[in-house]
C-alpha positions as protocol buffer text, in pm:
chain_id: "A"
residue {
  index: 1
  type: MET
  ca { x: -18 y: -33 z: 52 }
}
residue {
  index: 2
  type: ASN
  ca { x: 273 y: 284 z: 29 }
}
residue {
  index: 3
  type: ARG
  ca { x: 451 y: 194 z: -250 }
}
residue {
  index: 4
  type: THR
  ca { x: 188 y: 396 z: -435 }
}
residue {
  index: 5
  type: SER
  ca { x: 102 y: 610 z: -165 }
}
residue {
  index: 6
  type: SER
  ca { x: 541 y: 718 z: -182 }
}
residue {
  index: 7
  type: GLN
  ca { x: 580 y: 629 z: -518 }
}
residue {
  index: 8
  type: PRO
  ca { x: 521 y: 970 z: -652 }
}
residue {
  index: 9
  type: ARG
  ca { x: 665 y: 1166 z: -385 }
}
residue {
  index: 10
  type: ARG
  ca { x: 1032 y: 1011 z: -472 }
}
residue {
  index: 11
  type: SER
  ca { x: 951 y: 1057 z: -824 }
}
residue {
  index: 12
  type: ALA
  ca { x: 889 y: 1440 z: -783 }
}
residue {
  index: 13
  type: THR
  ca { x: 1244 y: 1418 z: -481 }
}
residue {
  index: 14
  type: LYS
  ca { x: 1359 y: 1227 z: -765 }
}
residue {
  index: 15
  type: ALA
  ca { x: 1302 y: 1555 z: -1055 }
}
residue {
  index: 16
  type: ALA
  ca { x: 1334 y: 1791 z: -771 }
}
residue {
  index: 17
  type: LEU
  ca { x: 1681 y: 1729 z: -686 }
}
residue {
  index: 18
  type: GLY
  ca { x: 1769 y: 1698 z: -1088 }
}
residue {
  index: 19
  type: ALA
  ca { x: 1651 y: 2071 z: -1098 }
}
residue {
  index: 20
  type: VAL
  ca { x: 1838 y: 2211 z: -870 }
}
residue {
  index: 21
  type: SER
  ca { x: 2182 y: 2046 z: -1006 }
}
residue {
  index: 22
  type: LEU
  ca { x: 2027 y: 2132 z: -1336 }
}
residue {
  index: 23
  type: LEU
  ca { x: 2073 y: 2523 z: -1182 }
}
residue {
  index: 24
  type: ALA
  ca { x: 2393 y: 2453 z: -1055 }
}
residue {
  index: 25
  type: LEU
  ca { x: 2584 y: 2305 z: -1264 }
}
residue {
  index: 26
  type: MET
  ca { x: 2440 y: 2575 z: -1521 }
}
residue {
  index: 27
  type: ALA
  ca { x: 2520 y: 2882 z: -1304 }
}
residue {
  index: 28
  type: LEU
  ca { x: 2977 y: 2719 z: -1269 }
}
residue {
  index: 29
  type: LEU
  ca { x: 2937 y: 2698 z: -1681 }
}
residue {
  index: 30
  type: THR
  ca { x: 2857 y: 3012 z: -1654 }
}
residue {
  index: 31
  type: GLY
  ca { x: 3126 y: 3169 z: -1424 }
}
residue {
  index: 32
  type: CYS
  ca { x: 2885 y: 3130 z: -1118 }
}
residue {
  index: 33
  type: LEU
  ca { x: 2930 y: 3070 z: -784 }
}
residue {
  index: 34
  type: SER
  ca { x: 2619 y: 3083 z: -540 }
}
residue {
  index: 35
  type: ALA
  ca { x: 2630 y: 3266 z: -180 }
}
residue {
  index: 36
  type: ASP
  ca { x: 2781 y: 2913 z: 5 }
}
residue {
  index: 37
  type: GLN
  ca { x: 3003 y: 2809 z: -208 }
}
residue {
  index: 38
  type: GLN
  ca { x: 3116 y: 3230 z: -218 }
}
residue {
  index: 39
  type: SER
  ca { x: 3126 y: 3205 z: 187 }
}
residue {
  index: 40
  type: ASP
  ca { x: 3383 y: 2950 z: 116 }
}
residue {
  index: 41
  type: ILE
  ca { x: 3569 y: 3097 z: -119 }
}
residue {
  index: 42
  type: ASP
  ca { x: 3643 y: 3413 z: 161 }
}
residue {
  index: 43
  type: MET
  ca { x: 3667 y: 3240 z: 480 }
}
residue {
  index: 44
  type: VAL
  ca { x: 3919 y: 3025 z: 262 }
}
residue {
  index: 45
  type: ASN
  ca { x: 4090 y: 3386 z: 187 }
}
residue {
  index: 46
  type: ALA
  ca { x: 4078 y: 3544 z: 459 }
}
residue {
  index: 47
  type: ALA
  ca { x: 4276 y: 3294 z: 644 }
}
residue {
  index: 48
  type: ARG
  ca { x: 4498 y: 3334 z: 418 }
}
residue {
  index: 49
  type: LYS
  ca { x: 4592 y: 3695 z: 456 }
}
residue {
  index: 50
  type: SER
  ca { x: 4567 y: 3673 z: 856 }
}
residue {
  index: 51
  type: ASN
  ca { x: 4904 y: 3403 z: 770 }
}
residue {
  index: 52
  type: ARG
  ca { x: 5040 y: 3687 z: 599 }
}
residue {
  index: 53
  type: LEU
  ca { x: 4922 y: 3469 z: 212 }
}
residue {
  index: 54
  type: ALA
  ca { x: 4828 y: 3523 z: -90 }
}
residue {
  index: 55
  type: ALA
  ca { x: 4447 y: 3474 z: -204 }
}
residue {
  index: 56
  type: LEU
  ca { x: 4350 y: 3213 z: -374 }
}
residue {
  index: 57
  type: SER
  ca { x: 4178 y: 3304 z: -775 }
}
residue {
  index: 58
  type: VAL
  ca { x: 3838 y: 3078 z: -849 }
}
residue {
  index: 59
  type: ASP
  ca { x: 3955 y: 2785 z: -1107 }
}
residue {
  index: 60
  type: SER
  ca { x: 3616 y: 2692 z: -1260 }
}
residue {
  index: 61
  type: TYR
  ca { x: 3685 y: 2369 z: -1332 }
}
residue {
  index: 62
  type: ALA
  ca { x: 3724 y: 2273 z: -1047 }
}
residue {
  index: 63
  type: ALA
  ca { x: 3445 y: 2474 z: -848 }
}
residue {
  index: 64
  type: THR
  ca { x: 3257 y: 2258 z: -1094 }
}
residue {
  index: 65
  type: LYS
  ca { x: 3429 y: 1924 z: -1043 }
}
residue {
  index: 66
  type: ALA
  ca { x: 3371 y: 2039 z: -603 }
}
residue {
  index: 67
  type: GLN
  ca { x: 2998 y: 2136 z: -684 }
}
residue {
  index: 68
  type: GLY
  ca { x: 2910 y: 1792 z: -849 }
}
residue {
  index: 69
  type: TRP
  ca { x: 3140 y: 1524 z: -564 }
}
residue {
  index: 70
  type: SER
  ca { x: 2955 y: 1773 z: -284 }
}
residue {
  index: 71
  type: GLN
  ca { x: 2594 y: 1662 z: -470 }
}
residue {
  index: 72
  type: HIS
  ca { x: 2712 y: 1295 z: -485 }
}
residue {
  index: 73
  type: MET
  ca { x: 2810 y: 1331 z: -106 }
}
residue {
  index: 74
  type: ALA
  ca { x: 2481 y: 1464 z: -5 }
}
residue {
  index: 75
  type: ARG
  ca { x: 2253 y: 1193 z: -174 }
}
residue {
  index: 76
  type: THR
  ca { x: 2456 y: 948 z: -57 }
}
residue {
  index: 77
  type: GLY
  ca { x: 2520 y: 1022 z: 239 }
}
residue {
  index: 78
  type: VAL
  ca { x: 2904 y: 923 z: 202 }
}
residue {
  index: 79
  type: LEU
  ca { x: 3204 y: 1235 z: 294 }
}
residue {
  index: 80
  type: GLU
  ca { x: 3440 y: 1088 z: 91 }
}
residue {
  index: 81
  type: HIS
  ca { x: 3688 y: 1164 z: -127 }
}
residue {
  index: 82
  type: SER
  ca { x: 3649 y: 1230 z: -424 }
}
residue {
  index: 83
  type: GLY
  ca { x: 3758 y: 826 z: -606 }
}
residue {
  index: 84
  type: GLY
  ca { x: 3691 y: 731 z: -291 }
}
residue {
  index: 85
  type: GLY
  ca { x: 3959 y: 664 z: 13 }
}
residue {
  index: 86
  type: THR
  ca { x: 4271 y: 807 z: -11 }
}
residue {
  index: 87
  type: LYS
  ca { x: 4264 y: 870 z: -375 }
}
residue {
  index: 88
  type: VAL
  ca { x: 4108 y: 1210 z: -548 }
}
residue {
  index: 89
  type: ASP
  ca { x: 4029 y: 1240 z: -865 }
}
residue {
  index: 90
  type: PHE
  ca { x: 4209 y: 1454 z: -1055 }
}
residue {
  index: 91
  type: SER
  ca { x: 4127 y: 1355 z: -1404 }
}
residue {
  index: 92
  type: GLY
  ca { x: 4026 y: 1667 z: -1642 }
}
residue {
  index: 93
  type: TYR
  ca { x: 4301 y: 1887 z: -1422 }
}
residue {
  index: 94
  type: THR
  ca { x: 4470 y: 2104 z: -1592 }
}
residue {
  index: 95
  type: HIS
  ca { x: 4842 y: 2269 z: -1544 }
}
residue {
  index: 96
  type: TRP
  ca { x: 4947 y: 2193 z: -1189 }
}
residue {
  index: 97
  type: CYS
  ca { x: 5175 y: 2052 z: -997 }
}
residue {
  index: 98
  type: SER
  ca { x: 4985 y: 2020 z: -681 }
}
residue {
  index: 99
  type: MET
  ca { x: 4639 y: 1920 z: -545 }
}
residue {
  index: 100
  type: GLY
  ca { x: 4528 y: 1840 z: -208 }
}
residue {
  index: 101
  type: GLU
  ca { x: 4142 y: 1783 z: -82 }
}
residue {
  index: 102
  type: ASN
  ca { x: 3902 y: 1869 z: 152 }
}
residue {
  index: 103
  type: VAL
  ca { x: 3599 y: 1681 z: 228 }
}
residue {
  index: 104
  type: GLY
  ca { x: 3396 y: 1827 z: 500 }
}
residue {
  index: 105
  type: MET
  ca { x: 2989 y: 1791 z: 624 }
}
residue {
  index: 106
  type: GLY
  ca { x: 2826 y: 2025 z: 853 }
}
residue {
  index: 107
  type: PRO
  ca { x: 2541 y: 2302 z: 1048 }
}
residue {
  index: 108
  type: SER
  ca { x: 2649 y: 2582 z: 862 }
}
residue {
  index: 109
  type: VAL
  ca { x: 2971 y: 2676 z: 591 }
}
residue {
  index: 110
  type: SER
  ca { x: 3126 y: 2832 z: 800 }
}
residue {
  index: 111
  type: ALA
  ca { x: 3148 y: 2570 z: 1090 }
}
residue {
  index: 112
  type: ILE
  ca { x: 3235 y: 2351 z: 829 }
}
residue {
  index: 113
  type: HIS
  ca { x: 3502 y: 2552 z: 749 }
}
residue {
  index: 114
  type: ASP
  ca { x: 3616 y: 2644 z: 1175 }
}
residue {
  index: 115
  type: ALA
  ca { x: 3714 y: 2236 z: 1221 }
}
residue {
  index: 116
  type: PHE
  ca { x: 3904 y: 2218 z: 871 }
}
residue {
  index: 117
  type: MET
  ca { x: 4077 y: 2500 z: 1044 }
}
residue {
  index: 118
  type: ALA
  ca { x: 4136 y: 2303 z: 1388 }
}
residue {
  index: 119
  type: SER
  ca { x: 4225 y: 2025 z: 1172 }
}
residue {
  index: 120
  type: PRO
  ca { x: 4594 y: 2038 z: 1059 }
}
residue {
  index: 121
  type: ALA
  ca { x: 4603 y: 1785 z: 742 }
}
residue {
  index: 122
  type: HIS
  ca { x: 4289 y: 2091 z: 584 }
}
residue {
  index: 123
  type: LYS
  ca { x: 4429 y: 2378 z: 721 }
}
residue {
  index: 124
  type: GLU
  ca { x: 4780 y: 2269 z: 561 }
}
residue {
  index: 125
  type: HIS
  ca { x: 4471 y: 2279 z: 247 }
}
residue {
  index: 126
  type: ILE
  ca { x: 4428 y: 2514 z: 348 }
}
residue {
  index: 127
  type: LEU
  ca { x: 4753 y: 2798 z: 428 }
}
residue {
  index: 128
  type: GLY
  ca { x: 4953 y: 2592 z: 129 }
}
residue {
  index: 129
  type: LYS
  ca { x: 5111 y: 2646 z: -148 }
}
residue {
  index: 130
  type: TYR
  ca { x: 4849 y: 2681 z: -377 }
}
residue {
  index: 131
  type: ASP
  ca { x: 4707 y: 3004 z: -588 }
}
residue {
  index: 132
  type: ARG
  ca { x: 4366 y: 2818 z: -701 }
}
residue {
  index: 133
  type: VAL
  ca { x: 4063 y: 2692 z: -598 }
}
residue {
  index: 134
  type: GLY
  ca { x: 3691 y: 2530 z: -691 }
}
residue {
  index: 135
  type: THR
  ca { x: 3460 y: 2465 z: -394 }
}
residue {
  index: 136
  type: GLY
  ca { x: 3090 y: 2228 z: -334 }
}
residue {
  index: 137
  type: VAL
  ca { x: 2871 y: 2314 z: -113 }
}
residue {
  index: 138
  type: TYR
  ca { x: 2555 y: 2102 z: -145 }
}
residue {
  index: 139
  type: GLN
  ca { x: 2223 y: 2194 z: 105 }
}
residue {
  index: 140
  type: SER
  ca { x: 2021 y: 1901 z: 176 }
}
residue {
  index: 141
  type: GLY
  ca { x: 1787 y: 1882 z: 482 }
}
residue {
  index: 142
  type: ARG
  ca { x: 1964 y: 2051 z: 785 }
}
residue {
  index: 143
  type: ILE
  ca { x: 2337 y: 1976 z: 652 }
}
residue {
  index: 144
  type: TYR
  ca { x: 2546 y: 2106 z: 411 }
}
residue {
  index: 145
  type: TRP
  ca { x: 2873 y: 1919 z: 188 }
}
residue {
  index: 146
  type: VAL
  ca { x: 3134 y: 2146 z: 153 }
}
residue {
  index: 147
  type: THR
  ca { x: 3448 y: 1955 z: -94 }
}
residue {
  index: 148
  type: GLU
  ca { x: 3774 y: 2268 z: -178 }
}
residue {
  index: 149
  type: VAL
  ca { x: 3970 y: 2155 z: -461 }
}
residue {
  index: 150
  type: PHE
  ca { x: 4333 y: 2328 z: -411 }
}
residue {
  index: 151
  type: LEU
  ca { x: 4627 y: 2349 z: -709 }
}
residue {
  index: 152
  type: ARG
  ca { x: 4944 y: 2480 z: -792 }
}
residue {
  index: 153
  type: THR
  ca { x: 4985 y: 2601 z: -1141 }
}
residue {
  index: 154
  type: CYS
  ca { x: 5332 y: 2473 z: -1282 }
}
């Protein structure tokens, strides 16, 4: 009995998620970042500035990949690096000599940033020898999923 009553809700939920994903992808492809993505980048660059480091420029390809990964984590409910485990998916990136990735989930983008800054390994990426960043932020219910991709140009 529940199958027929829940089926329309599942279809509507899938359609809504698809529409949100499409809108996010369209925004990224046109070079626009969401307010949450920009907020994350601003916090990264503020941390860098307070440590006398240069701001990172936005890498649109990295932002597209990061946004897709944040959405994937929210959809699966699994916090993991892209490619799974410690193997990060570097395919498609160009002109880089080093790369790092932070992934996190929490009640807000700022809470996740604070947790990154409290973790030596994550903080090392934020303050590392990189010159580009791409972020992905996706909210699912009350949980935010964040992916940060850091790149150093060759």
